[in-house]
Amino acid sequence: MPLLAAFVLASAAIAATLHVPGEYPDIPAAISAATDGDTVLVSPGTYGGPVGFQGKNIVLRSVAGPDQTVINTFWDFHAVMFTGAEDSTAVLEGFTVSNTLYNSHPDAGQDDRDIVEYGGGIYINGSSPTVRNNVIEYSVAGSGAGIAIFSSSAIIEDNEIRYNQTTGQGPYRGGGVYISGVGEDGPTRVVGCRVYANQAQYGAGVYSNASYSEILGNTIEANEYALSGGGIYSYNDSLLACGNLIVGNVADSHGGGIYIWRGSATLIGNVIAENYASSSGGGIYEKSTGTVHLINN
């Protein structure tokens, strides 16, 4: 048997499946016991966060999907975080994620200054995980209430990102998704997600100042309370937005659907309809320093 094939088989044999709560009482305990290549399999229930991947390239997956499996915590924490240089083989799949413990905005009993600055639902910094088939909802943060992503090549795919709100000390960017910087393996990709009914002053749905980001095949709908960029706010970025449905988003000033400030953008095959801005650019508002390509929208 060739040496490479023997190594692959040996690695597969070593990988383990760790069960929560059957073998471990909670998710952090199972992650602590896991090693690269393992799978942590979580039975239905509600589990406390924060949950960190601890620099391990493992799969954290629910047995029964997000309707039955919840990770939540208080609004001064990230519910789930990737901060240990994890790569795309670190996978979060099949959970509902929230950092409020309530289906409403926090209003009493805790000062706004305690609200986490970035990434109430999921916080990614210097890591490039795969986040798929989750519901990220009712989370709060100063920016990136649903998901905040820094210096990453993360793959954010097939998630429902809804009812998240920027609050606290601001700066109120990215109610659903906030993207800043790119990773060593390329840009963050947001693919096949529904980004719905999130709130922020800038980019209620998605805010990107990543230098390059890819927003592909998403439904970005009914995001509101933005001054600019109800659906997408692209700042100093090279944005590729392709095949998205961008509909029913609202901005109090400019760019109900998309706001492009500085940088450049390529928009291909998007449906941009029934968005509203009280000042200008109900569909698209462009104030860029680069080139904007509009193709078959």
CSV table of C-alpha atoms in Angstrom, one decimal:
chain,number,residue,atom,x,y,z
A,1,MET,CA,0.0,0.0,0.0
A,2,PRO,CA,1.4,3.4,-0.9
A,3,LEU,CA,2.6,5.5,2.1
A,4,LEU,CA,0.1,8.3,1.5
A,5,ALA,CA,-2.9,5.9,1.3
A,6,ALA,CA,-1.7,4.2,4.5
A,7,PHE,CA,-1.5,7.6,6.2
A,8,VAL,CA,-5.0,8.6,5.1
A,9,LEU,CA,-6.5,5.3,6.3
A,10,ALA,CA,-4.7,5.6,9.7
A,11,SER,CA,-5.9,9.2,10.1
A,12,ALA,CA,-9.5,8.1,9.4
A,13,ALA,CA,-9.3,5.3,11.9
A,14,ILE,CA,-8.1,7.7,14.6
A,15,ALA,CA,-10.9,10.2,14.1
A,16,ALA,CA,-13.6,9.9,16.8
A,17,THR,CA,-17.2,10.9,17.4
A,18,LEU,CA,-17.9,12.4,20.7
A,19,HIS,CA,-21.5,12.5,21.9
A,20,VAL,CA,-23.2,15.3,23.9
A,21,PRO,CA,-24.8,14.7,26.4
A,22,GLY,CA,-24.3,11.0,26.2
A,23,GLU,CA,-20.6,11.0,26.8
A,24,TYR,CA,-19.9,14.6,27.8
A,25,PRO,CA,-22.2,16.9,29.8
A,26,ASP,CA,-21.9,19.9,27.5
A,27,ILE,CA,-20.4,21.1,24.3
A,28,PRO,CA,-17.3,22.8,25.7
A,29,ALA,CA,-16.3,19.6,27.6
A,30,ALA,CA,-16.6,17.6,24.4
A,31,ILE,CA,-14.5,20.1,22.4
A,32,SER,CA,-11.9,20.1,25.1
A,33,ALA,CA,-11.6,16.3,24.7
A,34,ALA,CA,-11.6,16.4,20.9
A,35,THR,CA,-8.7,16.4,18.5
A,36,ASP,CA,-8.4,17.5,14.9
A,37,GLY,CA,-10.6,15.5,12.6
A,38,ASP,CA,-13.1,14.5,15.3
A,39,THR,CA,-16.8,15.1,15.2
A,40,VAL,CA,-18.8,16.3,18.2
A,41,LEU,CA,-22.4,15.1,17.7
A,42,VAL,CA,-25.0,17.0,19.8
A,43,SER,CA,-28.5,15.6,20.7
A,44,PRO,CA,-31.5,17.9,20.8
A,45,GLY,CA,-31.6,20.4,23.6
A,46,THR,CA,-30.6,23.9,24.7
A,47,TYR,CA,-26.9,24.3,25.5
A,48,GLY,CA,-25.2,27.2,27.2
A,49,GLY,CA,-22.5,29.3,25.5
A,50,PRO,CA,-20.1,30.7,24.9
A,51,VAL,CA,-18.7,27.8,22.8
A,52,GLY,CA,-15.2,28.2,21.4
A,53,PHE,CA,-13.5,25.8,19.0
A,54,GLN,CA,-10.2,26.1,20.9
A,55,GLY,CA,-8.1,26.1,17.7
A,56,LYS,CA,-9.3,22.6,16.8
A,57,ASN,CA,-10.4,21.6,13.3
A,58,ILE,CA,-13.4,19.5,14.2
A,59,VAL,CA,-17.0,19.2,13.2
A,60,LEU,CA,-19.6,20.4,15.7
A,61,ARG,CA,-22.9,19.1,14.4
A,62,SER,CA,-26.4,18.6,15.8
A,63,VAL,CA,-28.3,15.3,15.4
A,64,ALA,CA,-31.7,16.8,14.7
A,65,GLY,CA,-31.0,20.3,13.2
A,66,PRO,CA,-31.5,23.9,14.4
A,67,ASP,CA,-35.2,23.6,15.2
A,68,GLN,CA,-34.3,21.2,18.1
A,69,THR,CA,-30.7,22.2,19.0
A,70,VAL,CA,-29.9,25.6,20.5
A,71,ILE,CA,-26.7,27.3,21.7
A,72,ASN,CA,-27.3,30.5,23.6
A,73,THR,CA,-25.7,32.8,26.1
A,74,PHE,CA,-26.0,36.4,27.5
A,75,TRP,CA,-25.5,39.5,25.4
A,76,ASP,CA,-22.0,40.3,26.8
A,77,PHE,CA,-20.6,37.1,25.2
A,78,HIS,CA,-20.3,35.6,21.7
A,79,ALA,CA,-22.5,32.5,21.5
A,80,VAL,CA,-19.9,30.7,19.3
A,81,MET,CA,-16.4,31.8,18.5
A,82,PHE,CA,-13.5,30.8,16.2
A,83,THR,CA,-10.4,32.6,17.3
A,84,GLY,CA,-7.7,29.9,17.2
A,85,ALA,CA,-6.7,29.9,13.5
A,86,GLU,CA,-9.2,27.1,12.6
A,87,ASP,CA,-9.5,26.3,8.9
A,88,SER,CA,-12.4,25.2,6.7
A,89,THR,CA,-12.5,21.8,8.2
A,90,ALA,CA,-13.7,23.4,11.4
A,91,VAL,CA,-17.5,23.2,10.9
A,92,LEU,CA,-20.5,24.4,12.8
A,93,GLU,CA,-23.6,22.8,11.4
A,94,GLY,CA,-27.2,22.5,12.5
A,95,PHE,CA,-27.8,24.8,15.4
A,96,THR,CA,-29.9,27.8,16.4
A,97,VAL,CA,-27.4,30.4,17.8
A,98,SER,CA,-28.3,33.4,19.9
A,99,ASN,CA,-26.7,35.6,22.6
A,100,THR,CA,-29.8,37.1,24.2
A,101,LEU,CA,-31.5,34.1,25.9
A,102,TYR,CA,-34.7,36.0,25.0
A,103,ASN,CA,-36.6,36.6,21.7
A,104,SER,CA,-36.4,40.3,22.1
A,105,HIS,CA,-34.0,43.2,22.6
A,106,PRO,CA,-32.5,43.5,26.1
A,107,ASP,CA,-34.2,46.4,27.8
A,108,ALA,CA,-33.7,46.2,31.5
A,109,GLY,CA,-31.3,44.9,34.1
A,110,GLN,CA,-28.1,45.3,32.1
A,111,ASP,CA,-26.3,48.4,30.8
A,112,ASP,CA,-25.8,48.8,27.0
A,113,ARG,CA,-22.0,49.0,27.6
A,114,ASP,CA,-22.1,45.4,28.6
A,115,ILE,CA,-23.3,44.3,25.1
A,116,VAL,CA,-20.5,42.5,23.2
A,117,GLU,CA,-18.8,44.8,20.7
A,118,TYR,CA,-18.7,42.4,17.7
A,119,GLY,CA,-20.3,39.1,16.9
A,120,GLY,CA,-23.2,38.4,19.2
A,121,GLY,CA,-24.2,35.2,17.5
A,122,ILE,CA,-20.9,34.0,15.9
A,123,TYR,CA,-17.5,35.7,16.2
A,124,ILE,CA,-14.7,34.8,13.7
A,125,ASN,CA,-11.2,36.4,14.0
A,126,GLY,CA,-8.1,35.1,12.2
A,127,SER,CA,-9.9,31.8,11.5
A,128,SER,CA,-11.6,30.4,8.3
A,129,PRO,CA,-14.3,27.9,9.4
A,130,THR,CA,-17.3,26.6,7.6
A,131,VAL,CA,-20.6,27.7,9.1
A,132,ARG,CA,-23.6,25.9,7.4
A,133,ASN,CA,-27.2,25.1,7.9
A,134,ASN,CA,-27.6,27.1,11.1
A,135,VAL,CA,-30.2,29.7,12.3
A,136,ILE,CA,-28.5,32.8,13.8
A,137,GLU,CA,-31.2,34.9,15.4
A,138,TYR,CA,-32.1,37.4,18.1
A,139,SER,CA,-28.5,38.3,18.7
A,140,VAL,CA,-27.1,41.7,19.6
A,141,ALA,CA,-23.7,43.4,19.4
A,142,GLY,CA,-22.3,46.8,18.6
A,143,SER,CA,-21.6,45.6,15.1
A,144,GLY,CA,-22.0,42.2,13.4
A,145,ALA,CA,-24.9,41.3,15.6
A,146,GLY,CA,-25.5,38.0,13.9
A,147,ILE,CA,-22.0,37.2,12.6
A,148,ALA,CA,-18.8,39.2,12.8
A,149,ILE,CA,-15.9,38.1,10.6
A,150,PHE,CA,-12.3,39.5,10.7
A,151,SER,CA,-9.3,38.5,8.5
A,152,SER,CA,-10.9,35.3,7.3
A,153,SER,CA,-11.6,33.1,4.4
A,154,ALA,CA,-14.7,31.7,6.1
A,155,ILE,CA,-17.5,29.9,4.2
A,156,ILE,CA,-20.9,31.1,5.5
A,157,GLU,CA,-23.4,28.9,3.6
A,158,ASP,CA,-27.1,27.9,3.7
A,159,ASN,CA,-27.8,29.7,7.0
A,160,GLU,CA,-30.9,31.7,8.2
A,161,ILE,CA,-29.6,34.9,9.7
A,162,ARG,CA,-32.6,36.8,11.1
A,163,TYR,CA,-33.9,39.3,13.7
A,164,ASN,CA,-30.4,40.4,14.8
A,165,GLN,CA,-29.8,44.0,16.0
A,166,THR,CA,-26.8,46.2,16.5
A,167,THR,CA,-27.0,48.2,19.7
A,168,GLY,CA,-25.0,49.1,22.8
A,169,GLN,CA,-22.0,51.4,22.1
A,170,GLY,CA,-22.0,50.8,18.3
A,171,PRO,CA,-20.7,51.5,15.7
A,172,TYR,CA,-23.9,49.8,14.5
A,173,ARG,CA,-22.6,48.1,11.3
A,174,GLY,CA,-23.9,44.8,9.9
A,175,GLY,CA,-27.0,43.7,11.6
A,176,GLY,CA,-26.9,40.3,10.0
A,177,VAL,CA,-23.3,39.9,8.8
A,178,TYR,CA,-20.2,42.1,9.3
A,179,ILE,CA,-17.0,41.4,7.3
A,180,SER,CA,-13.6,43.0,7.7
A,181,GLY,CA,-10.4,41.9,6.0
A,182,VAL,CA,-9.6,38.7,4.0
A,183,GLY,CA,-7.8,35.5,5.0
A,184,GLU,CA,-4.8,33.8,3.6
A,185,ASP,CA,-7.0,31.6,1.4
A,186,GLY,CA,-9.1,34.4,-0.1
A,187,PRO,CA,-12.2,36.3,0.8
A,188,THR,CA,-15.1,35.4,3.0
A,189,ARG,CA,-18.0,33.9,1.0
A,190,VAL,CA,-21.6,34.3,2.1
A,191,VAL,CA,-23.5,31.7,0.0
A,192,GLY,CA,-27.1,30.6,-0.2
A,193,CYS,CA,-28.2,32.3,3.1
A,194,ARG,CA,-31.4,34.0,3.9
A,195,VAL,CA,-30.5,37.3,5.6
A,196,TYR,CA,-33.8,38.6,6.9
A,197,ALA,CA,-35.2,41.3,9.2
A,198,ASN,CA,-31.9,42.4,10.7
A,199,GLN,CA,-31.3,46.0,12.0
A,200,ALA,CA,-28.3,48.3,11.9
A,201,GLN,CA,-27.5,51.9,11.0
A,202,TYR,CA,-25.1,50.8,8.2
A,203,GLY,CA,-25.7,47.6,6.3
A,204,ALA,CA,-28.7,46.2,8.1
A,205,GLY,CA,-28.3,43.0,6.2
A,206,VAL,CA,-24.6,42.8,5.3
A,207,TYR,CA,-21.8,45.3,5.9
A,208,SER,CA,-18.4,44.6,4.2
A,209,ASN,CA,-15.1,46.6,4.3
A,210,ALA,CA,-13.1,43.5,3.6
A,211,SER,CA,-11.1,44.7,0.6
A,212,TYR,CA,-12.7,41.8,-1.2
A,213,SER,CA,-15.9,39.8,-0.4
A,214,GLU,CA,-18.2,37.5,-2.2
A,215,ILE,CA,-22.0,37.6,-1.6
A,216,LEU,CA,-23.4,34.8,-3.8
A,217,GLY,CA,-26.9,33.4,-4.2
A,218,ASN,CA,-28.5,34.8,-1.0
A,219,THR,CA,-31.9,36.2,-0.2
A,220,ILE,CA,-31.4,39.5,1.5
A,221,GLU,CA,-34.8,40.7,2.5
A,222,ALA,CA,-36.7,43.1,4.8
A,223,ASN,CA,-33.6,44.4,6.6
A,224,GLU,CA,-34.3,47.9,8.0
A,225,TYR,CA,-33.5,50.9,10.3
A,226,ALA,CA,-30.4,51.6,8.3
A,227,LEU,CA,-29.3,55.1,7.6
A,228,SER,CA,-27.5,53.7,4.5
A,229,GLY,CA,-27.4,50.3,2.9
A,230,GLY,CA,-30.6,48.5,4.0
A,231,GLY,CA,-29.6,45.3,2.2
A,232,ILE,CA,-25.8,45.6,1.7
A,233,TYR,CA,-23.3,48.3,2.6
A,234,SER,CA,-19.9,48.0,0.8
A,235,TYR,CA,-17.2,50.3,2.1
A,236,ASN,CA,-13.7,50.5,0.7
A,237,ASP,CA,-14.3,47.0,-0.7
A,238,SER,CA,-14.1,45.1,-3.9
A,239,LEU,CA,-17.5,43.5,-3.7
A,240,LEU,CA,-18.7,40.6,-5.9
A,241,ALA,CA,-22.5,40.2,-5.5
A,242,CYS,CA,-23.9,37.5,-7.8
A,243,GLY,CA,-27.3,35.8,-8.1
A,244,ASN,CA,-28.8,37.4,-5.0
A,245,LEU,CA,-32.4,38.3,-4.4
A,246,ILE,CA,-32.3,41.7,-2.6
A,247,VAL,CA,-35.8,42.8,-1.9
A,248,GLY,CA,-37.8,44.9,0.6
A,249,ASN,CA,-34.9,46.5,2.4
A,250,VAL,CA,-35.2,50.0,3.8
A,251,ALA,CA,-32.7,52.8,4.4
A,252,ASP,CA,-33.6,56.2,6.0
A,253,SER,CA,-31.1,58.0,3.7
A,254,HIS,CA,-29.3,56.3,0.8
A,255,GLY,CA,-29.2,52.9,-0.8
A,256,GLY,CA,-32.2,50.9,0.2
A,257,GLY,CA,-30.9,47.8,-1.6
A,258,ILE,CA,-27.2,48.4,-1.9
A,259,TYR,CA,-24.9,51.2,-0.8
A,260,ILE,CA,-21.4,51.4,-2.4
A,261,TRP,CA,-19.0,53.9,-0.9
A,262,ARG,CA,-15.4,54.0,-2.1
A,263,GLY,CA,-13.8,50.8,-3.5
A,264,SER,CA,-15.4,49.0,-6.4
A,265,ALA,CA,-18.1,46.5,-7.1
A,266,THR,CA,-19.3,43.9,-9.6
A,267,LEU,CA,-23.0,43.0,-9.5
A,268,ILE,CA,-24.1,40.2,-11.7
A,269,GLY,CA,-27.5,38.6,-12.1
A,270,ASN,CA,-29.1,40.0,-9.0
A,271,VAL,CA,-32.8,40.8,-8.5
A,272,ILE,CA,-32.9,44.1,-6.7
A,273,ALA,CA,-36.5,45.1,-6.2
A,274,GLU,CA,-38.9,46.9,-4.0
A,275,ASN,CA,-36.2,48.4,-1.8
A,276,TYR,CA,-36.7,51.9,-0.3
A,277,ALA,CA,-34.5,54.9,0.6
A,278,SER,CA,-36.0,58.1,1.8
A,279,SER,CA,-33.3,60.3,0.1
A,280,SER,CA,-31.8,58.6,-3.0
A,281,GLY,CA,-30.9,55.2,-4.5
A,282,GLY,CA,-33.9,53.0,-3.5
A,283,GLY,CA,-32.2,50.2,-5.4
A,284,ILE,CA,-28.5,51.1,-5.5
A,285,TYR,CA,-26.6,54.2,-4.3
A,286,GLU,CA,-23.1,54.4,-5.6
A,287,LYS,CA,-20.4,56.8,-4.3
A,288,SER,CA,-17.3,54.9,-5.2
A,289,THR,CA,-13.7,55.7,-6.0
A,290,GLY,CA,-13.4,52.6,-8.3
A,291,THR,CA,-15.4,51.0,-11.0
A,292,VAL,CA,-18.8,49.5,-10.6
A,293,HIS,CA,-19.9,46.9,-13.1
A,294,LEU,CA,-23.6,46.2,-13.4
A,295,ILE,CA,-24.3,43.1,-15.5
A,296,ASN,CA,-27.7,41.5,-16.1
A,297,ASN,CA,-29.4,42.7,-12.9
